[in-house]
Coordinates of N, CA and C in Angstrom, one line a residue:
M232 N 4.2 -7.4 7.0 CA 5.0 -8.1 6.3 C 4.2 -8.7 5.1
E233 N 3.2 -9.2 5.5 CA 2.3 -10.0 4.7 C 1.8 -8.9 3.5
R234 N 1.6 -7.7 3.9 CA 1.0 -6.8 3.0 C 2.1 -6.5 2.0
S235 N 3.4 -6.4 2.3 CA 4.3 -6.3 1.3 C 4.5 -7.2 0.3
Y236 N 4.3 -8.6 0.9 CA 4.2 -9.7 -0.2 C 3.1 -9.6 -1.2
A237 N 2.0 -9.0 -0.8 CA 1.1 -8.9 -1.6 C 1.1 -7.8 -2.6
K238 N 1.9 -6.8 -2.5 CA 2.2 -5.7 -3.2 C 3.1 -6.3 -4.3
Q239 N 4.2 -7.2 -3.6 CA 5.2 -7.6 -4.7 C 4.4 -8.8 -5.7
R240 N 3.5 -9.5 -5.2 CA 2.8 -10.2 -6.1 C 1.9 -9.5 -7.0
Y241 N 1.2 -8.3 -6.7 CA 0.5 -7.7 -7.6 C 1.3 -7.0 -8.5
C242 N 2.5 -6.6 -8.2 CA 3.4 -5.6 -9.1 C 3.9 -6.8 -9.9
L243 N 4.0 -8.1 -9.8 CA 4.7 -9.0 -10.5 C 3.9 -9.2 -11.6
F244 N 2.4 -9.4 -11.3 CA 1.4 -9.6 -12.2 C 1.4 -8.5 -13.1
I245 N 1.5 -7.3 -12.7 CA 1.5 -6.2 -13.7 C 2.9 -6.5 -14.7
V246 N 3.9 -6.7 -14.1 CA 5.1 -6.9 -15.0 C 4.8 -7.9 -16.2
V247 N 4.2 -9.1 -15.6 CA 4.0 -10.2 -16.7 C 2.9 -9.8 -17.8
L248 N 1.9 -9.0 -17.3 CA 0.9 -8.6 -18.4 C 1.5 -7.3 -19.1
F249 N 1.8 -6.3 -18.4 CA 2.0 -5.1 -19.0 C 3.3 -4.7 -18.9
G250 N 4.4 -5.4 -18.8 CA 5.7 -5.1 -18.5 C 6.4 -4.3 -19.6
F251 N 6.0 -4.5 -20.6 CA 6.4 -3.7 -21.9 C 5.9 -2.3 -21.9
M252 N 4.9 -1.8 -21.1 CA 4.5 -0.6 -21.2 C 5.0 0.1 -19.8
G253 N 5.6 -0.5 -19.0 CA 6.2 0.2 -18.0 C 5.3 0.5 -16.8
I254 N 4.1 0.1 -16.8 CA 3.1 0.3 -15.8 C 3.7 0.0 -14.5
H255 N 4.5 -1.3 -14.3 CA 4.8 -1.7 -13.0 C 5.9 -0.5 -12.3
R256 N 6.8 0.0 -13.1 CA 7.7 1.1 -12.9 C 7.0 2.4 -12.5
M257 N 6.0 2.8 -13.3 CA 5.2 3.9 -12.6 C 4.4 3.6 -11.3
Y258 N 3.9 2.2 -11.2 CA 3.5 1.8 -9.9 C 4.2 2.2 -8.8
C259 N 5.8 1.7 -8.9 CA 6.8 1.8 -7.9 C 7.4 3.1 -7.8
G260 N 7.0 4.3 -8.6 CA 7.1 5.7 -8.3 C 8.4 5.8 -9.4
K261 N 8.8 5.1 -10.2 CA 9.8 5.5 -11.4 C 9.3 5.9 -12.7
W262 N 8.8 7.0 -12.5 CA 8.0 7.7 -13.6 C 8.9 7.6 -14.8
I263 N 10.2 8.3 -14.9 CA 10.8 8.5 -16.2 C 11.2 7.1 -16.6
T264 N 11.7 6.4 -16.1 CA 12.1 4.9 -16.6 C 10.6 4.2 -17.1
G265 N 9.7 4.4 -16.2 CA 8.3 3.9 -16.8 C 7.8 4.4 -18.3
F266 N 8.2 5.8 -18.6 CA 7.9 6.3 -19.7 C 8.7 5.9 -20.8
V267 N 9.9 5.6 -20.4 CA 11.0 5.2 -21.4 C 10.5 3.7 -21.9
W268 N 10.0 2.7 -20.7 CA 9.6 1.6 -21.1 C 8.2 1.7 -22.0
L269 N 7.6 2.5 -21.7 CA 6.2 2.8 -22.5 C 6.6 3.0 -23.9
F270 N 7.4 3.9 -24.4 CA 7.9 4.4 -25.7 C 8.9 3.3 -26.4
T271 N 9.4 2.5 -25.6 CA 10.4 1.6 -26.3 C 10.2 0.2 -26.1
Y272 N 8.8 -0.1 -25.6 CA 8.1 -1.4 -25.6 C 9.0 -2.1 -24.7
G273 N 9.3 -1.8 -23.5 CA 10.0 -2.5 -22.3 C 11.6 -2.6 -22.9
F274 N 11.9 -1.3 -23.2 CA 13.5 -1.0 -23.3 C 13.8 -2.3 -24.5
F275 N 13.1 -2.3 -25.5 CA 13.2 -3.3 -26.6 C 13.1 -4.9 -26.2
G276 N 12.3 -5.3 -24.9 CA 12.1 -6.3 -24.5 C 13.2 -6.9 -23.3
I277 N 14.5 -6.2 -23.5 CA 15.5 -6.6 -22.5 C 15.3 -6.1 -21.1
G278 N 14.5 -4.9 -21.0 CA 14.1 -4.3 -19.6 C 12.9 -5.0 -19.1
W279 N 12.2 -5.5 -19.8 CA 11.0 -6.1 -19.3 C 11.3 -7.5 -18.7
F280 N 12.3 -8.1 -19.4 CA 12.9 -9.5 -19.0 C 13.6 -9.3 -17.7
L281 N 14.5 -8.3 -17.5 CA 15.4 -8.0 -16.3 C 14.2 -7.6 -15.2
D282 N 13.0 -6.9 -15.4 CA 12.0 -6.5 -14.4 C 11.6 -7.9 -13.7
L283 N 11.5 -9.0 -14.5 CA 10.9 -10.2 -13.8 C 11.6 -10.5 -12.5
F284 N 13.0 -10.0 -12.5 CA 13.9 -10.4 -11.3 C 14.1 -9.2 -10.4
L285 N 13.9 -8.0 -11.1 CA 14.2 -6.7 -10.1 C 13.0 -6.2 -9.5
T286 N 11.6 -6.6 -9.8 CA 10.7 -6.1 -9.5 C 10.3 -6.3 -7.9
S287 N 10.7 -7.3 -7.1 CA 10.5 -7.3 -5.7 C 11.4 -6.3 -4.9
G288 N 12.5 -6.2 -5.6 CA 13.3 -5.2 -4.9 C 12.9 -3.7 -5.2
M289 N 12.4 -3.4 -6.3 CA 11.5 -1.9 -6.5 C 10.4 -1.8 -5.6
V290 N 9.8 -3.0 -5.3 CA 8.3 -2.7 -4.7 C 8.7 -2.6 -3.0
D291 N 9.8 -3.3 -2.7 CA 10.5 -3.2 -1.2 C 10.8 -1.8 -1.2
Y292 N 11.6 -1.3 -1.9 CA 12.1 0.2 -1.9 C 11.0 1.1 -2.0
A293 N 9.9 0.9 -2.8 CA 8.8 1.9 -2.7 C 8.1 1.9 -1.6
N294 N 7.9 0.6 -1.0 CA 7.2 0.5 0.3 C 8.0 1.2 1.5
L295 N 9.2 1.3 1.4 CA 10.1 1.6 2.5 C 9.9 3.3 2.2
I296 N 9.9 3.9 1.0 CA 9.7 5.3 1.1 C 8.5 5.4 1.5
D297 N 7.4 4.8 1.1 CA 6.2 5.1 1.5 C 6.0 5.0 3.1
N298 N 6.4 4.1 3.7 CA 6.4 3.9 5.1 C 7.2 4.9 5.9
S299 N 8.2 5.5 5.2 CA 9.0 6.7 6.1 C 8.4 7.9 5.7
K300 N 7.6 8.0 4.5 CA 7.0 9.2 4.2 C 5.8 9.7 5.2
F301 N 5.0 8.6 5.6 CA 4.0 8.6 6.3 C 4.1 8.2 7.9
N302 N 5.3 7.8 8.2 CA 5.9 7.6 9.5 C 5.2 6.3 9.9
K303 N 4.8 5.3 9.1 CA 4.3 4.1 9.5 C 5.3 3.1 10.0
S304 N 5.0 2.4 11.1 CA 6.0 1.4 11.4 C 5.7 0.0 10.6
Q305 N 7.0 -0.6 10.6 CA 7.1 -1.9 9.8 C 6.3 -3.0 10.6
N306 N 6.2 -2.9 11.7 CA 5.4 -3.8 12.5 C 4.5 -3.6 13.5
V307 N 3.4 -3.4 12.8 CA 2.2 -2.8 13.4 C 1.8 -3.6 14.3
T308 N 1.7 -4.9 14.4 CA 0.8 -5.7 15.4 C 1.8 -5.5 16.7
V309 N 3.0 -5.6 16.6 CA 3.7 -5.3 17.9 C 3.5 -3.9 18.6
N310 N 3.3 -2.9 17.9 CA 2.7 -1.4 18.3 C 1.5 -1.8 19.0
A311 N 0.6 -2.4 18.3 CA -0.8 -2.5 18.8 C -0.8 -3.2 19.9
F312 N 0.2 -4.3 20.2 CA 0.1 -5.0 21.5 C 0.8 -4.2 22.5
I313 N 1.7 -3.3 22.3 CA 2.5 -2.5 23.3 C 1.3 -1.5 23.7
N314 N 0.7 -0.9 22.7 CA -0.2 0.3 23.4 C -1.7 -0.3 23.9
S315 N -1.8 -1.7 23.7 CA -3.0 -2.2 24.5 C -3.1 -2.3 25.9
D316 N -2.1 -2.2 26.5 CA -1.8 -2.0 27.9 C -2.1 -0.9 28.6
K317 N -2.1 0.3 28.0 CA -2.1 1.3 28.4 C -3.6 2.0 28.7

């Protein structure tokens, strides 16, 4: 869970500095809208401002897809505790 918050902070940092370039959207796997943001300067500033509020949800969704793609558990510490008795 703490790792997810670290990714959210990192992505929010990217939004603040480079939000008009769409790098945060590309980081979350949204390549098409990332390039739209790149060529329209953050969708004319409106998209950049809205992404300040939408970034945490995008990162959570990207983490969910990443975890399901590699069959990672959401709670690794519980799995390590359960498997330590065997």
